[in-house]
XYZ file of C-alpha atoms in Angstrom:
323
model
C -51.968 4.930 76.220
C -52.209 8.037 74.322
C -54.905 9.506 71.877
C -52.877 8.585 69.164
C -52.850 11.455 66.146
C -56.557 12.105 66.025
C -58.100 15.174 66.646
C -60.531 18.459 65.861
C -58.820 21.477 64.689
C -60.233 24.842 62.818
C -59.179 25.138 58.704
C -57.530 28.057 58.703
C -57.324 30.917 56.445
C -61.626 31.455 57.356
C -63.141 34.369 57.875
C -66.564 35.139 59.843
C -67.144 33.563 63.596
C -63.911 32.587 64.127
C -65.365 29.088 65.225
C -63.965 27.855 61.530
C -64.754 24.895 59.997
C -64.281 21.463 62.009
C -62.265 18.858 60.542
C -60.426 15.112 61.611
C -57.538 14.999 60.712
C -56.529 10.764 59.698
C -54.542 8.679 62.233
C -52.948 5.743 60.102
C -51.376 4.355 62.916
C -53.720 4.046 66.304
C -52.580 1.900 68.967
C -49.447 0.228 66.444
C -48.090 -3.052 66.780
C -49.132 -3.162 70.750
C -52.649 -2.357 71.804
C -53.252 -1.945 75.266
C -54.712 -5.284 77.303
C -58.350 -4.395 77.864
C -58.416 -6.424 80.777
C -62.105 -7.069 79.933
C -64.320 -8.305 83.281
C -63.583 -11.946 83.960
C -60.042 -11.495 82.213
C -62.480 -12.597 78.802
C -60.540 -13.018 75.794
C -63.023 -11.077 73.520
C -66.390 -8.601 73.866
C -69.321 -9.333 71.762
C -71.709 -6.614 71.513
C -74.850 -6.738 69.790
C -76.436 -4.620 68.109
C -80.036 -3.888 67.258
C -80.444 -1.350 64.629
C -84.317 -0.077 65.319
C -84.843 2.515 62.631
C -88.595 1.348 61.539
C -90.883 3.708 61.029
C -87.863 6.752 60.920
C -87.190 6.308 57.128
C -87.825 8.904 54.535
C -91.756 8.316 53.475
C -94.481 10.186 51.236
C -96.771 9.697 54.799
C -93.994 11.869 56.947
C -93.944 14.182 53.877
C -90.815 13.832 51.916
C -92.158 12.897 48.736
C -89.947 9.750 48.462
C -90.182 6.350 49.910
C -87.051 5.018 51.368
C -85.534 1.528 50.297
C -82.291 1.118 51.891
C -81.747 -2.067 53.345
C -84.632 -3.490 52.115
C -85.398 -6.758 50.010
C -85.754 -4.483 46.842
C -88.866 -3.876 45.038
C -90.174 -1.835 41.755
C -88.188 0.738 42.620
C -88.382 1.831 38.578
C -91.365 3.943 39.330
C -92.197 7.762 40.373
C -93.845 7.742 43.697
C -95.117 5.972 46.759
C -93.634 2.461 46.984
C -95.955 0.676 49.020
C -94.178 -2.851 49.054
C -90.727 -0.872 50.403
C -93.664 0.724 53.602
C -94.520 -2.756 54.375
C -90.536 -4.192 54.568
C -89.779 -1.688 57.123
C -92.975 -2.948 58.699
C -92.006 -6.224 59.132
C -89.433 -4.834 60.741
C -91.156 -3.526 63.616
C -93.942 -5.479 63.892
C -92.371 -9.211 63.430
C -88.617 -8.668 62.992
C -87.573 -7.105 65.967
C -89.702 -9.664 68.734
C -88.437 -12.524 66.485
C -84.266 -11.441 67.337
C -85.822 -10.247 71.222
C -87.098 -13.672 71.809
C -83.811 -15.104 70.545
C -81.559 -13.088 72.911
C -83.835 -13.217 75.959
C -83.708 -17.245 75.381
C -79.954 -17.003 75.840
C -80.005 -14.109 78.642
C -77.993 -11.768 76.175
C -77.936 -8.024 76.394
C -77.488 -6.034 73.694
C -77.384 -2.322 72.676
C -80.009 -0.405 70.775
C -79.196 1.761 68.298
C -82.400 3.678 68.310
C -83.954 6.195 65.958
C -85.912 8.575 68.342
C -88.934 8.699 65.767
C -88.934 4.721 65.584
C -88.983 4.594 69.194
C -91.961 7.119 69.488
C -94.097 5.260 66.891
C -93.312 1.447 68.538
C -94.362 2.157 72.466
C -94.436 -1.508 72.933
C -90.597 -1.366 71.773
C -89.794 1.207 74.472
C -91.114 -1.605 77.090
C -89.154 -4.254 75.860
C -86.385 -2.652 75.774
C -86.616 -1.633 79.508
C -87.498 -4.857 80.375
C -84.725 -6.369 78.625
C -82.431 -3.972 80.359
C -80.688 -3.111 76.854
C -79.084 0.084 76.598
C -79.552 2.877 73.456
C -77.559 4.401 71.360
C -79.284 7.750 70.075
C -79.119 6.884 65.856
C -80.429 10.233 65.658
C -83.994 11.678 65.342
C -84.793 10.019 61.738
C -83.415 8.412 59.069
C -81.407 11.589 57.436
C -78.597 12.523 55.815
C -76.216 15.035 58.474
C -74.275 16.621 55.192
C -77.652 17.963 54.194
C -77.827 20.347 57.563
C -76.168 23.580 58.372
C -74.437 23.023 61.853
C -77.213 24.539 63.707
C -79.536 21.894 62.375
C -77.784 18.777 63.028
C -76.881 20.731 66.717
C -81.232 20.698 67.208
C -81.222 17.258 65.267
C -78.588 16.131 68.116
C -80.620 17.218 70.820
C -84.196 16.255 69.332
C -83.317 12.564 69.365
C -81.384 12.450 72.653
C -84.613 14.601 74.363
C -87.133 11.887 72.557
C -85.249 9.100 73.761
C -84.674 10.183 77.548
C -88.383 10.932 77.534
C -89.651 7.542 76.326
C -87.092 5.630 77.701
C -86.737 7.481 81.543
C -82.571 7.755 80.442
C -80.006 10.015 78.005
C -78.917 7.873 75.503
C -75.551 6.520 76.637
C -74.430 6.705 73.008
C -74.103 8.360 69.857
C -73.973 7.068 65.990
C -75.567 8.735 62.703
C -77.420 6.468 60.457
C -75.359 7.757 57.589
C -71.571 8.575 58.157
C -71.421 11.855 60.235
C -70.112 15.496 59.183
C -66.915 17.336 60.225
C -69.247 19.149 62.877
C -71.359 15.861 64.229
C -68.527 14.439 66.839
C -68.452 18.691 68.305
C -71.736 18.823 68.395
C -72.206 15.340 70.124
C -69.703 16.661 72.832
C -70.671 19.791 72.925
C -74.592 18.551 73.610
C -72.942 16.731 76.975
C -74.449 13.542 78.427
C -72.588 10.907 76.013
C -70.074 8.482 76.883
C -68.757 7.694 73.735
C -70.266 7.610 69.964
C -69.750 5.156 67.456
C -69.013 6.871 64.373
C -65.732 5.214 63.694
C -64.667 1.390 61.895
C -61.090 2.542 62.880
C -60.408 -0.098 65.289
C -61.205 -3.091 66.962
C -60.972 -1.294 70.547
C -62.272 1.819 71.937
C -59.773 5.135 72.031
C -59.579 8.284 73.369
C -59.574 11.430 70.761
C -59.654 15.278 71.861
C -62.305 17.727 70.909
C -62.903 21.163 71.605
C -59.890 20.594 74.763
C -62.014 17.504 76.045
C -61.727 13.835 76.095
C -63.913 12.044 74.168
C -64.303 8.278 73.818
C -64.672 6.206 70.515
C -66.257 2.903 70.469
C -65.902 1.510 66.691
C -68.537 0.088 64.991
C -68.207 -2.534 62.118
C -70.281 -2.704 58.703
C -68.314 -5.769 58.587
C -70.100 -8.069 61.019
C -73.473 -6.689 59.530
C -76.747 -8.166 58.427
C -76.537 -5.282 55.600
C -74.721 -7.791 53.679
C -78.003 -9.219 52.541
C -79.489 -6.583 51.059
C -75.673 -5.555 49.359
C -75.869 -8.784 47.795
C -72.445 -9.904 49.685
C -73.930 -12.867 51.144
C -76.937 -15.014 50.221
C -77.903 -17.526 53.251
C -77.823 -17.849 57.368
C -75.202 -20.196 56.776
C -73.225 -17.623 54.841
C -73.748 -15.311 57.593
C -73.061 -17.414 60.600
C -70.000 -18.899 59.167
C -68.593 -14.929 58.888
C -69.825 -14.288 62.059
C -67.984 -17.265 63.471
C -64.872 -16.696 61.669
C -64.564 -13.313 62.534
C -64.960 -14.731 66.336
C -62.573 -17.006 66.121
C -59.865 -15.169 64.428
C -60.519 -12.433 67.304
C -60.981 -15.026 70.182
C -57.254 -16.798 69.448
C -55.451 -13.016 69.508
C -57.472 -12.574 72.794
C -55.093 -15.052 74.275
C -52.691 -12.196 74.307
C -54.321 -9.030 72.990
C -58.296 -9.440 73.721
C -60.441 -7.218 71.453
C -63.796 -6.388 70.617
C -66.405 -7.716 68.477
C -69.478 -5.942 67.744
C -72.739 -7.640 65.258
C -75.086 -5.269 63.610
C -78.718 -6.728 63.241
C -81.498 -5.152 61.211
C -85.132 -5.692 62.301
C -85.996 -5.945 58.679
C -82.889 -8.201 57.901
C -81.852 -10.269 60.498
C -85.782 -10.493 61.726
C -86.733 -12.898 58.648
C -86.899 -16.501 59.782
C -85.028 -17.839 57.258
C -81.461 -15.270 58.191
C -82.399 -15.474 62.365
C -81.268 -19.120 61.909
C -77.537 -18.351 61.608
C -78.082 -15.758 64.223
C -79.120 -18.108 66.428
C -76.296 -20.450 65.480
C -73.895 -18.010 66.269
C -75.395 -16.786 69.595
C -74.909 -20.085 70.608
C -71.610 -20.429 69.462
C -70.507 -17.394 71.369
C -72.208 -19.238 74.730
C -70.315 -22.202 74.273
C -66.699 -20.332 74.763
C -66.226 -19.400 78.542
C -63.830 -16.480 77.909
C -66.295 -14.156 75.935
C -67.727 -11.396 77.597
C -71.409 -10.793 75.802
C -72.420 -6.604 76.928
C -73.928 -3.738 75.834
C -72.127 -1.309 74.486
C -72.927 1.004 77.872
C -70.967 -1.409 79.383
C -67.791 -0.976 77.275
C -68.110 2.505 77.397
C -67.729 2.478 81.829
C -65.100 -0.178 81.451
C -63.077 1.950 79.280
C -63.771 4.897 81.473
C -62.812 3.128 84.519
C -59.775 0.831 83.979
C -58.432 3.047 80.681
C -59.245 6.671 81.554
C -58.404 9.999 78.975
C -54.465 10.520 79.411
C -54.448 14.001 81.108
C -51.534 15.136 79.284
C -52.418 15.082 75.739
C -53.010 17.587 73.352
């Protein structure tokens, strides 16, 4: 198993540092017609991972300063007006304050980890969060420091930005983020700069694949856990689906079509959740639904993403001889 045609390289023809200007250059093909066999713990046919998105209180606001009030994947609003957008505030609140226990309860029910993908900020303003988390034993994905756009940054910012969030998290949490994905898509520099920080199995800035694979940067393996803004809550708000039944029945055919290949050529599966989406009684129903339909098949392996990280580490390690 190779690293396929991905990698870093310098543009050339620049003048200045010499370090140049970092870009990835496309892979079209990936694994091919034959992926490798995972060989997933307890020879399981498919791995769920889900995801909690916990980005409340991280958002763009007039109160942190930037003279704008964030609405993105909210339930909409005014929005037709200069200035503070108070009803927008109190949809991220929900969020935090009945959202997230809400989808907690639901996988602690069931015994189901999941992954965090934490904004450090978020973290810092929910303290009761950072508990449940540890007592939950789910692991976190840094999703940066705030909610922020990476292409706005020089290189030197997003490198402090980088190590801002993954310092806030290892201090409120006791442990380095395990992971790395930006809340909007990343820069030519951000997968460097994640590797060059140190500490990080893998980050998640990639929908290339339904497995994890091995790219190359700066001369070192890196792993790549894809993430999907297919199996994603963010749906609702994009007007792409309406009800839980909409969203379970996705959910569950997106399962199944994965669980039947994983008779021969297992995959992953991972199910992004929104405190401020999925939290809402009324679209937790079909995530409950489909939690249960994942229980009721004995071949699916339900993990954190940590998990999928050390498996790929251990049983699928960085070919030493690749360029």
């Amino acid at each position: 198993m190779g690293f396929g045609r991905c990698r870093l390289r310098p543009l050339s023809g620049l003048s200045g540092s010499g370090k140049g200007i970092w870009t990835m250059e496309r892979d079209f093909i990936g694994y091919g017609p034959n992926p490798p066999h995972p060989r997933w713990p307890g020879d399981a046919r498919i791995a769920v991972n889900i995801v909690l998105n916990y980005e409340e209180g991280s958002e763009p606001s007039f109160a942190d300063g930037d003279g704008v009030t964030e609405g993105g994947l909210t339930e909409g609003g005014g929005g037709a007006f200069a200035g503070r957008d108070l009803g927008a505030e109190s949809m991220f609140e929900y969020g935090s304050r009945a959202g997230v226990w809400r989808l907690m309860r639901m996988l602690r029910e069931r015994n189901m980890p999941a992954t965090v993908f934490a904004c450090a900020l978020a973290l810092e303003r929910n303290p009761h969060m950072v508990t449940a988390i540890a007592d939950a034993d789910f692991d976190v994905c840094s999703h940066g420091r705030r909610w922020i756009r990476h292409q706005t940054l020089t290189p030197d910012a997003e490198r402090a930005d980088i190590a801002a969030a993954a310092a806030t998290i290892a201090r409120l949490t006791g442990q380095q983020p395990a992971g790395w994905y930006c809340r909007y898509a990343p820069t030519e520099h951000t997968r460097r700069l994640v590797v060059e920080h140190g500490g990080f199995l893998y980050d998640s800035d990639s929908y290339a694949d339904d497995l994890p694979y091995w790219t190359r940067v700066s001369g070192q393996p890196h792993l790549v856990i894809p993430y999907s803004l297919a199996n994603n809550d963010a749906k609702f708000a994009r007007g792409a689906i309406a009800t839980s039944g909409d969203f379970f029945d996705y959910l569950r055919d997106t399962f199944d079509v994965l669980y039947a290949e994983g008779a021969t050529q297992p995959k992953m599966m991972s199910v992004g959740l929104h405190m401020r989406l999925a939290g809402h009684a009324g679209r937790a129903a079909g995530v409950a639904r489909f939690l249960d339909y994942v229980q009721s098949h004995p071949d699916a392996w339900v993990c954190r993403r940590i998990d999928i990280a050390r498996h790929w580490h251990a049983h699928h390690p960085a070919p030493t001889d690749a360029g």
